[in-house]
Amino acid sequence: MVAPILEPRAEAGDHSIAFCVNGRAVVAHGSPLQRLSRMLREELGLTGTKVGCDAGDCGACTVLLDGDPVCACLVATGQVEGCEITTVEGLASRSFPGESFSGESVGLKLQQSFLAHGAAQCGACTPGMLMAATALLEKNPTPGESDVTDAIGGVLCRCTGYRKIIAAILDAAFTDHRSANAASISPPAGAAVGRRLVRLDGKRKVDGTEKFGADETPAQALALRAIRCPHPRARFYFGDLAAFVRDHPGIEAVFTAKDVPGKNCYGVIVAFADQPVFAEEEARYRGEAVAAVVGEAAAVEALEAADFPVSWEQLAPLADIDSALARGARLIHENRPGNILVRGRVVRGDVDKALEAAAVTVEAEYETGFVEHACIEPEAGFARRVGDRLEIQACTQSPYMDRSDIAAILGIAPERVRIIPTAVGGGFGSKLDLSVQPFLAIAAWHLRKPVRMVYSRTESIVSTTKRHPARMRLRGGCSKDGKLLALDFAADFNTGAYSSWGPTVSARVPVHASGPYYVPHYRALTRAVHTNLLPAGAFRGFGVPQAAIAQEQLYDELADRVGMDRLEFRILNALNDHTPTVTGQVLGAGVGIRACLEALRQKWQAARREAAEYSLNKAGSLRRGVGVAGMWYGCGNTSLANPSTVRIGLKRDGRIALHQGAVDIGQGSNTIITQICADALGAPMERFDLLSGDTAITPDCGKTSASRQTLVTGKAAQMAGEQLRRAILKLAGACTCASIHFEDDGVDVRDGDNSHRLALGNLPLDEHGYVITSEATFDPPTSPLDENGQGVPYAVYGFGAHMAEIEVDTELGTVRVLKVTAAHDVGRAINPTLIEGQIEGGVAQGLGMALMEEFFPGRGENLHDYLIPSAGDIPPVESILIEDPSPVGPFGAKGIGEQAVIPTAPAILNALHDAIGIRLRRIPATPDRVRAAILAKRKGDGRG
Ligand code: FES
Ligand code: FES
């Protein structure tokens, strides 16, 4: 366990504090109360130590203090006088004399093992993980799995699902990964796709040099703090702002809505844009910004909330869907009658008639709550004005969308805004929307000085989007032999005060609420409803995980009612290449759901037998159950243009510049897109120089969301690679079957016995500065949906099925997941290690959604009360990769990011019913809810 050593004491003052960092003597000056994490990062520039909460909850700041792991955010600098501190930057050189490591640095071994296992995704937790693991292995070089989960139990990871981290730590002592890592970065030309390559940006993530939003600060940068509404709804009145600035030395300016040079309005979907940078007169949710204070960092930090001259008049909020939909309810936005932002609709066949005729019907209602993204990296960045242009360097999933919105806010052309994405410490949809960017832009624009903003954990939680709470009602029917006949689905999504991704959720869910099955008669109606709560937005799956919770449990009930095995029921009804989806689309190829379900069959039968035997023979309160759930997910935007453009250039030195603007948020797009491009061109990976996600140097590759980057940007990279190959062959006058060999000063083209040498140094450069430039755009072929939602919403779907084995303590109401087996049709596994990482991370988030995660606005706005799974919560995950190639995707590939999270929660909830016969209608299945349901059932059974 990572534990704080002492709380900071209450005295301040300026002192000299001598200690050692990574073997170097340091004398720090300043307050001994300053957090060690801050001292390391801000004073010593050791930004490898990350800060995710400043409260001892996330472990991202873990360092070694005299060899023991501590949370540096809870250690006062004054407490390390005379001590030895090791940070991730010093890990590789930290010597360890233990025999198991043959005198090698345990830290270095761990870093290599993390790379080989794909244990770092976004990398925000990685330094903390490495430090905690180092402390363990130095004391116990041959730990067991429980030793490892104990050691890293205080370090949270939101991306990986911990399994690869655990494997990397267990393996570190015994395997030499150095040669494996080197080899895996350089497969021969044409052999990159399908290989378990180490991620290209991996080294930065394990050695602490990766730069996230808070890790770089321009000299003389001012700090910015947003003033946010503390009430669910309030009118507000500013006092004398000029006097406030005058009376607070170090404060340079206050900005409000009046200072927005362009439009005080932004939104991820232009037609629905409604969110102000600063609220005007009335704040519509708790956490909404009304002003920003800018000044020297010390002055801004010293401000108390009460110092700022604003008074609040609390107003009655519309606190839930019911009050927002009530007849005569006040409108949150005047132009949205009934407080309905948007409706979604997909209708096929005659659902009422089919339900009437069905041998069996089942009805159900399910409700889910807000879910917090809990990225380990809180939002951060800085902006600066460069002449008549503005640059923002910040964490984001969508640089070009940011650029458009910031340009509109500043009232300037988009070309005058440059977005430079930093590394993103987890996104999952939350960093698609603007966060720090508009505040920074306005301040830097007016002040002509660099301005920096770093959200605290609480600020991140109260002000960024969440997963939509859903209230779903559904009725399904099947024939007596288990053929699905009809599904009638209706859902309201609480979209909060502003639109964000509400329209996308409303549109996507009706297309997906059937699950990956043939449902001939279907009606799915959705509404996104405004309330005075924080905006709900994109979160891995865009509403589909909520719908799957309802629909997959309903299908279990139908299977039970007709006496069919629940997996066989799904296999019987699975979509195939020739059956129409609920939008009438016939995919023709690449429908791998049946293969996923069948891959589970043997394991399902064995697990069910074992669980039944266990529950039968086990005295006491433990019961076991097994559940299954299927999923499908359309890759990319729903019936909307969705292009990515990739540019590659052949340089005079024989290297290849790959301009790809897809932001890698940990999922591995930097690596996967390079693998695809390399094989399309026929060049080795090591020849590539990657230029990623900067609006000044990369074309628009769209947002990193909706499982679109492998498919869309990957396809554009494939096309650009093939195009460059054709151009080289043409230049050499060779046939299309010739092979190309890239050398440092030229290209050899071999065509049978003929060999052509292109001496690159002699060739002229084009407008991009390359010998040859190739640029390709891909936009997946879709069609608009008609008034009944019929059409082609997506060119490609990913499919999958999860099986969960669980154990329930019927006295405590606790649920322990013992194993998840996850079969996914990924079309073509471009990099199996990275795909497994997505699956394991998705399982972890699905587990959290099923059993523990619910955010209540105004309560638990930290990572202490809002619980996400830690290492000890995650069971072994067995990934089964099915490759039913997409005719559209690059090398047949489909997306996996969103897909991975969807079936876990319904599989767990189905297992809960299998174990104890209970269906919870309100999710998550927290111990109190499970126990209450058990007691109610006992009472109903006459046993309570
Ligand atoms: S525990 Fe220190 S930053 Fe989270
Ligand atoms: S890799 Fe652990 S938080 Fe992203």
GROMACS .gro file of N, CA and C in nm, residues 192-299:
model
  324
  192ALA      N    1   0.441  -0.535  -4.016
  192ALA     CA    2   0.402  -0.465  -3.893
  192ALA      C    3   0.261  -0.500  -3.848
  193VAL      N    4   0.169  -0.509  -3.943
  193VAL     CA    5   0.029  -0.535  -3.906
  193VAL      C    6   0.017  -0.675  -3.848
  194GLY      N    7  -0.049  -0.680  -3.734
  194GLY     CA    8  -0.069  -0.809  -3.668
  194GLY      C    9   0.035  -0.839  -3.563
  195ARG      N   10   0.137  -0.753  -3.552
  195ARG     CA   11   0.245  -0.780  -3.457
  195ARG      C   12   0.218  -0.713  -3.323
  196ARG      N   13   0.268  -0.777  -3.217
  196ARG     CA   14   0.258  -0.720  -3.083
  196ARG      C   15   0.372  -0.620  -3.064
  197LEU      N   16   0.363  -0.508  -3.130
  197LEU     CA   17   0.471  -0.410  -3.122
  197LEU      C   18   0.460  -0.326  -2.996
  198VAL      N   19   0.575  -0.294  -2.941
  198VAL     CA   20   0.578  -0.198  -2.830
  198VAL      C   21   0.531  -0.063  -2.881
  199ARG      N   22   0.448   0.005  -2.804
  199ARG     CA   23   0.395   0.132  -2.852
  199ARG      C   24   0.508   0.231  -2.875
  200LEU      N   25   0.496   0.309  -2.980
  200LEU     CA   26   0.605   0.398  -3.020
  200LEU      C   27   0.631   0.506  -2.916
  201ASP      N   28   0.525   0.546  -2.843
  201ASP     CA   29   0.544   0.650  -2.742
  201ASP      C   30   0.562   0.589  -2.603
  202GLY      N   31   0.588   0.459  -2.598
  202GLY     CA   32   0.594   0.391  -2.468
  202GLY      C   33   0.709   0.436  -2.380
  203LYS      N   34   0.825   0.457  -2.443
  203LYS     CA   35   0.943   0.488  -2.361
  203LYS      C   36   0.920   0.615  -2.279
  204ARG      N   37   0.859   0.715  -2.343
  204ARG     CA   38   0.833   0.841  -2.271
  204ARG      C   39   0.742   0.818  -2.150
  205LYS      N   40   0.653   0.722  -2.164
  205LYS     CA   41   0.556   0.700  -2.057
  205LYS      C   42   0.621   0.629  -1.938
  206VAL      N   43   0.721   0.546  -1.964
  206VAL     CA   44   0.783   0.475  -1.852
  206VAL      C   45   0.904   0.548  -1.795
  207ASP      N   46   0.960   0.642  -1.869
  207ASP     CA   47   1.076   0.711  -1.810
  207ASP      C   48   1.040   0.849  -1.755
  208GLY      N   49   0.914   0.884  -1.763
  208GLY     CA   50   0.870   1.009  -1.699
  208GLY      C   51   0.884   1.131  -1.785
  209THR      N   52   0.921   1.115  -1.912
  209THR     CA   53   0.941   1.234  -1.996
  209THR      C   54   0.816   1.271  -2.076
  210GLU      N   55   0.713   1.190  -2.071
  210GLU     CA   56   0.589   1.224  -2.141
  210GLU      C   57   0.532   1.353  -2.081
  211LYS      N   58   0.488   1.444  -2.168
  211LYS     CA   59   0.440   1.574  -2.119
  211LYS      C   60   0.289   1.581  -2.130
  212PHE      N   61   0.225   1.587  -2.016
  212PHE     CA   62   0.080   1.604  -2.009
  212PHE      C   63   0.048   1.753  -1.995
  213GLY      N   64  -0.082   1.780  -1.981
  213GLY     CA   65  -0.126   1.920  -1.983
  213GLY      C   66  -0.060   2.008  -1.879
  214ALA      N   67  -0.032   1.953  -1.762
  214ALA     CA   68   0.022   2.035  -1.653
  214ALA      C   69   0.174   2.031  -1.647
  215ASP      N   70   0.237   1.962  -1.744
  215ASP     CA   71   0.380   1.936  -1.729
  215ASP      C   72   0.471   2.040  -1.792
  216GLU      N   73   0.412   2.134  -1.865
  216GLU     CA   74   0.496   2.239  -1.924
  216GLU      C   75   0.435   2.375  -1.892
  217THR      N   76   0.521   2.466  -1.856
  217THR     CA   77   0.475   2.601  -1.823
  217THR      C   78   0.568   2.701  -1.888
  218PRO      N   79   0.517   2.790  -1.973
  218PRO     CA   80   0.607   2.890  -2.030
  218PRO      C   81   0.659   2.984  -1.921
  219ALA      N   82   0.775   3.039  -1.944
  219ALA     CA   83   0.831   3.135  -1.848
  219ALA      C   84   0.732   3.251  -1.830
  220GLN      N   85   0.722   3.297  -1.710
  220GLN     CA   86   0.636   3.413  -1.678
  220GLN      C   87   0.487   3.386  -1.697
  221ALA      N   88   0.449   3.260  -1.701
  221ALA     CA   89   0.306   3.233  -1.722
  221ALA      C   90   0.225   3.278  -1.602
  222LEU      N   91   0.113   3.338  -1.630
  222LEU     CA   92   0.019   3.372  -1.524
  222LEU      C   93  -0.069   3.251  -1.496
  223ALA      N   94  -0.130   3.252  -1.379
  223ALA     CA   95  -0.221   3.143  -1.343
  223ALA      C   96  -0.365   3.192  -1.357
  224LEU      N   97  -0.452   3.099  -1.387
  224LEU     CA   98  -0.593   3.134  -1.403
  224LEU      C   99  -0.679   3.045  -1.313
  225ARG      N  100  -0.775   3.109  -1.252
  225ARG     CA  101  -0.868   3.032  -1.169
  225ARG      C  102  -1.010   3.072  -1.206
  226ALA      N  103  -1.093   2.972  -1.229
  226ALA     CA  104  -1.233   3.000  -1.263
  226ALA      C  105  -1.314   3.017  -1.135
  227ILE      N  106  -1.406   3.112  -1.139
  227ILE     CA  107  -1.502   3.128  -1.029
  227ILE      C  108  -1.628   3.054  -1.072
  228ARG      N  109  -1.671   2.959  -0.992
  228ARG     CA  110  -1.779   2.870  -1.034
  228ARG      C  111  -1.897   2.878  -0.939
  229CYS      N  112  -2.014   2.856  -0.994
  229CYS     CA  113  -2.137   2.865  -0.915
  229CYS      C  114  -2.142   2.749  -0.815
  230PRO      N  115  -2.166   2.778  -0.688
  230PRO     CA  116  -2.171   2.670  -0.589
  230PRO      C  117  -2.311   2.611  -0.571
  231HIS      N  118  -2.407   2.657  -0.649
  231HIS     CA  119  -2.547   2.613  -0.633
  231HIS      C  120  -2.596   2.546  -0.762
  232PRO      N  121  -2.698   2.462  -0.749
  232PRO     CA  122  -2.751   2.396  -0.870
  232PRO      C  123  -2.806   2.496  -0.971
  233ARG      N  124  -2.857   2.607  -0.922
  233ARG     CA  125  -2.905   2.713  -1.012
  233ARG      C  126  -2.903   2.842  -0.935
  234ALA      N  127  -2.853   2.947  -0.994
  234ALA     CA  128  -2.846   3.074  -0.919
  234ALA      C  129  -2.833   3.192  -1.015
  235ARG      N  130  -2.896   3.302  -0.976
  235ARG     CA  131  -2.867   3.429  -1.040
  235ARG      C  132  -2.747   3.487  -0.965
  236PHE      N  133  -2.667   3.565  -1.033
  236PHE     CA  134  -2.549   3.615  -0.962
  236PHE      C  135  -2.525   3.762  -0.995
  237TYR      N  136  -2.459   3.826  -0.903
  237TYR     CA  137  -2.434   3.971  -0.914
  237TYR      C  138  -2.288   3.996  -0.875
  238PHE      N  139  -2.216   4.059  -0.967
  238PHE     CA  140  -2.077   4.092  -0.935
  238PHE      C  141  -2.071   4.220  -0.854
  239GLY      N  142  -1.972   4.226  -0.765
  239GLY     CA  143  -1.941   4.350  -0.696
  239GLY      C  144  -1.844   4.432  -0.781
  240ASP      N  145  -1.760   4.506  -0.716
  240ASP     CA  146  -1.668   4.595  -0.786
  240ASP      C  147  -1.544   4.514  -0.829
  241LEU      N  148  -1.543   4.470  -0.953
  241LEU     CA  149  -1.434   4.384  -1.000
  241LEU      C  150  -1.303   4.462  -1.013
  242ALA      N  151  -1.316   4.588  -1.055
  242ALA     CA  152  -1.195   4.669  -1.069
  242ALA      C  153  -1.128   4.688  -0.934
  243ALA      N  154  -1.208   4.712  -0.832
  243ALA     CA  155  -1.152   4.729  -0.696
  243ALA      C  156  -1.089   4.600  -0.648
  244PHE      N  157  -1.153   4.488  -0.684
  244PHE     CA  158  -1.097   4.359  -0.644
  244PHE      C  159  -0.957   4.342  -0.702
  245VAL      N  160  -0.941   4.375  -0.829
  245VAL     CA  161  -0.809   4.362  -0.892
  245VAL      C  162  -0.711   4.458  -0.826
  246ARG      N  163  -0.759   4.580  -0.805
  246ARG     CA  164  -0.672   4.683  -0.746
  246ARG      C  165  -0.626   4.644  -0.606
  247ASP      N  166  -0.715   4.583  -0.530
  247ASP     CA  167  -0.685   4.554  -0.389
  247ASP      C  168  -0.610   4.424  -0.368
  248HIS      N  169  -0.588   4.349  -0.475
  248HIS     CA  170  -0.519   4.221  -0.457
  248HIS      C  171  -0.390   4.222  -0.539
  249PRO      N  172  -0.278   4.254  -0.472
  249PRO     CA  173  -0.149   4.256  -0.544
  249PRO      C  174  -0.124   4.122  -0.610
  250GLY      N  175  -0.075   4.129  -0.730
  250GLY     CA  176  -0.046   4.006  -0.805
  250GLY      C  177  -0.159   3.962  -0.894
  251ILE      N  178  -0.280   4.011  -0.866
  251ILE     CA  179  -0.393   3.978  -0.955
  251ILE      C  180  -0.392   4.078  -1.070
  252GLU      N  181  -0.396   4.028  -1.192
  252GLU     CA  182  -0.387   4.119  -1.307
  252GLU      C  183  -0.521   4.151  -1.370
  253ALA      N  184  -0.613   4.059  -1.365
  253ALA     CA  185  -0.739   4.084  -1.436
  253ALA      C  186  -0.847   3.986  -1.392
  254VAL      N  187  -0.968   4.029  -1.413
  254VAL     CA  188  -1.084   3.940  -1.399
  254VAL      C  189  -1.157   3.944  -1.533
  255PHE      N  190  -1.198   3.828  -1.580
  255PHE     CA  191  -1.273   3.821  -1.706
  255PHE      C  192  -1.411   3.762  -1.680
  256THR      N  193  -1.508   3.819  -1.747
  256THR     CA  194  -1.645   3.769  -1.738
  256THR      C  195  -1.702   3.762  -1.881
  257ALA      N  196  -1.831   3.736  -1.889
  257ALA     CA  197  -1.894   3.722  -2.022
  257ALA      C  198  -1.871   3.846  -2.108
  258LYS      N  199  -1.861   3.961  -2.042
  258LYS     CA  200  -1.844   4.085  -2.119
  258LYS      C  201  -1.711   4.089  -2.194
  259ASP      N  202  -1.618   4.007  -2.151
  259ASP     CA  203  -1.484   4.012  -2.210
  259ASP      C  204  -1.463   3.909  -2.320
  260VAL      N  205  -1.568   3.837  -2.353
  260VAL     CA  206  -1.554   3.738  -2.461
  260VAL      C  207  -1.554   3.814  -2.594
  261PRO      N  208  -1.444   3.810  -2.669
  261PRO     CA  209  -1.437   3.895  -2.789
  261PRO      C  210  -1.533   3.851  -2.899
  262GLY      N  211  -1.557   3.722  -2.910
  262GLY     CA  212  -1.646   3.672  -3.015
  262GLY      C  213  -1.778   3.626  -2.954
  263LYS      N  214  -1.812   3.499  -2.980
  263LYS     CA  215  -1.938   3.446  -2.929
  263LYS      C  216  -1.917   3.380  -2.793
  264ASN      N  217  -2.000   3.416  -2.698
  264ASN     CA  218  -1.991   3.351  -2.567
  264ASN      C  219  -2.072   3.221  -2.572
  265CYS      N  220  -2.033   3.133  -2.660
  265CYS     CA  221  -2.113   3.013  -2.683
  265CYS      C  222  -2.027   2.910  -2.758
  266TYR      N  223  -2.033   2.789  -2.712
  266TYR     CA  224  -1.963   2.682  -2.783
  266TYR      C  225  -2.037   2.551  -2.762
  267GLY      N  226  -1.996   2.451  -2.835
  267GLY     CA  227  -2.057   2.320  -2.822
  267GLY      C  228  -1.999   2.226  -2.925
  268VAL      N  229  -1.992   2.100  -2.887
  268VAL     CA  230  -1.926   2.003  -2.976
  268VAL      C  231  -2.006   1.976  -3.102
  269ILE      N  232  -2.137   1.995  -3.096
  269ILE     CA  233  -2.218   1.978  -3.218
  269ILE      C  234  -2.272   2.115  -3.253
  270VAL      N  235  -2.224   2.168  -3.363
  270VAL     CA  236  -2.245   2.310  -3.393
  270VAL      C  237  -2.393   2.348  -3.388
  271ALA      N  238  -2.478   2.264  -3.444
  271ALA     CA  239  -2.621   2.299  -3.452
  271ALA      C  240  -2.685   2.311  -3.313
  272PHE      N  241  -2.624   2.252  -3.215
  272PHE     CA  242  -2.681   2.254  -3.080
  272PHE      C  243  -2.596   2.336  -2.982
  273ALA      N  244  -2.497   2.408  -3.032
  273ALA     CA  245  -2.406   2.480  -2.942
  273ALA      C  246  -2.485   2.573  -2.850
  274ASP      N  247  -2.462   2.563  -2.721
  274ASP     CA  248  -2.542   2.641  -2.626
  274ASP      C  249  -2.467   2.676  -2.498
  275GLN      N  250  -2.342   2.635  -2.487
  275GLN     CA  251  -2.274   2.652  -2.359
  275GLN      C  252  -2.192   2.779  -2.357
  276PRO      N  253  -2.216   2.866  -2.261
  276PRO     CA  254  -2.134   2.988  -2.254
  276PRO      C  255  -2.000   2.960  -2.188
  277VAL      N  256  -1.901   3.036  -2.227
  277VAL     CA  257  -1.773   3.027  -2.154
  277VAL      C  258  -1.797   3.073  -2.011
  278PHE      N  259  -1.863   3.187  -1.998
  278PHE     CA  260  -1.902   3.239  -1.867
  278PHE      C  261  -2.053   3.259  -1.869
  279ALA      N  262  -2.120   3.207  -1.766
  279ALA     CA  263  -2.264   3.226  -1.758
  279ALA      C  264  -2.295   3.376  -1.752
  280GLU      N  265  -2.413   3.408  -1.805
  280GLU     CA  266  -2.456   3.548  -1.801
  280GLU      C  267  -2.581   3.557  -1.714
  281GLU      N  268  -2.575   3.628  -1.608
  281GLU     CA  269  -2.687   3.653  -1.514
  281GLU      C  270  -2.727   3.528  -1.436
  282GLU      N  271  -2.744   3.416  -1.503
  282GLU     CA  272  -2.789   3.297  -1.431
  282GLU      C  273  -2.697   3.179  -1.462
  283ALA      N  274  -2.656   3.109  -1.357
  283ALA     CA  275  -2.579   2.985  -1.376
  283ALA      C  276  -2.676   2.870  -1.372
  284ARG      N  277  -2.662   2.778  -1.468
  284ARG     CA  278  -2.762   2.672  -1.483
  284ARG      C  279  -2.723   2.542  -1.414
  285TYR      N  280  -2.600   2.532  -1.364
  285TYR     CA  281  -2.564   2.410  -1.288
  285TYR      C  282  -2.453   2.442  -1.190
  286ARG      N  283  -2.443   2.360  -1.089
  286ARG     CA  284  -2.337   2.375  -0.989
  286ARG      C  285  -2.204   2.344  -1.056
  287GLY      N  286  -2.114   2.440  -1.055
  287GLY     CA  287  -1.985   2.420  -1.119
  287GLY      C  288  -1.968   2.504  -1.244
  288GLU      N  289  -2.076   2.569  -1.288
  288GLU     CA  290  -2.064   2.652  -1.408
  288GLU      C  291  -1.979   2.776  -1.379
  289ALA      N  292  -1.892   2.811  -1.472
  289ALA     CA  293  -1.802   2.925  -1.452
  289ALA      C  294  -1.876   3.057  -1.478
  290VAL      N  295  -1.848   3.154  -1.395
  290VAL     CA  296  -1.906   3.287  -1.417
  290VAL      C  297  -1.798   3.392  -1.441
  291ALA      N  298  -1.675   3.361  -1.399
  291ALA     CA  299  -1.566   3.458  -1.416
  291ALA      C  300  -1.434   3.384  -1.405
  292ALA      N  301  -1.328   3.452  -1.446
  292ALA     CA  302  -1.193   3.396  -1.429
  292ALA      C  303  -1.103   3.503  -1.370
  293VAL      N  304  -1.022   3.462  -1.273
  293VAL     CA  305  -0.925   3.552  -1.211
  293VAL      C  306  -0.787   3.512  -1.262
  294VAL      N  307  -0.709   3.610  -1.305
  294VAL     CA  308  -0.577   3.581  -1.362
  294VAL      C  309  -0.472   3.665  -1.291
  295GLY      N  310  -0.361   3.601  -1.260
  295GLY     CA  311  -0.254   3.675  -1.195
  295GLY      C  312  -0.135   3.587  -1.167
  296GLU      N  313  -0.045   3.638  -1.086
  296GLU     CA  314   0.071   3.557  -1.048
  296GLU      C  315   0.021   3.435  -0.971
  297ALA      N  316   0.091   3.324  -0.990
  297ALA     CA  317   0.041   3.198  -0.935
  297ALA      C  318   0.016   3.208  -0.785
  298ALA      N  319   0.111   3.269  -0.711
  298ALA     CA  320   0.096   3.274  -0.566
  298ALA      C  321  -0.027   3.356  -0.526
  299ALA      N  322  -0.049   3.465  -0.599
  299ALA     CA  323  -0.163   3.550  -0.566
  299ALA      C  324  -0.294   3.479  -0.597
   0.00000   0.00000   0.00000
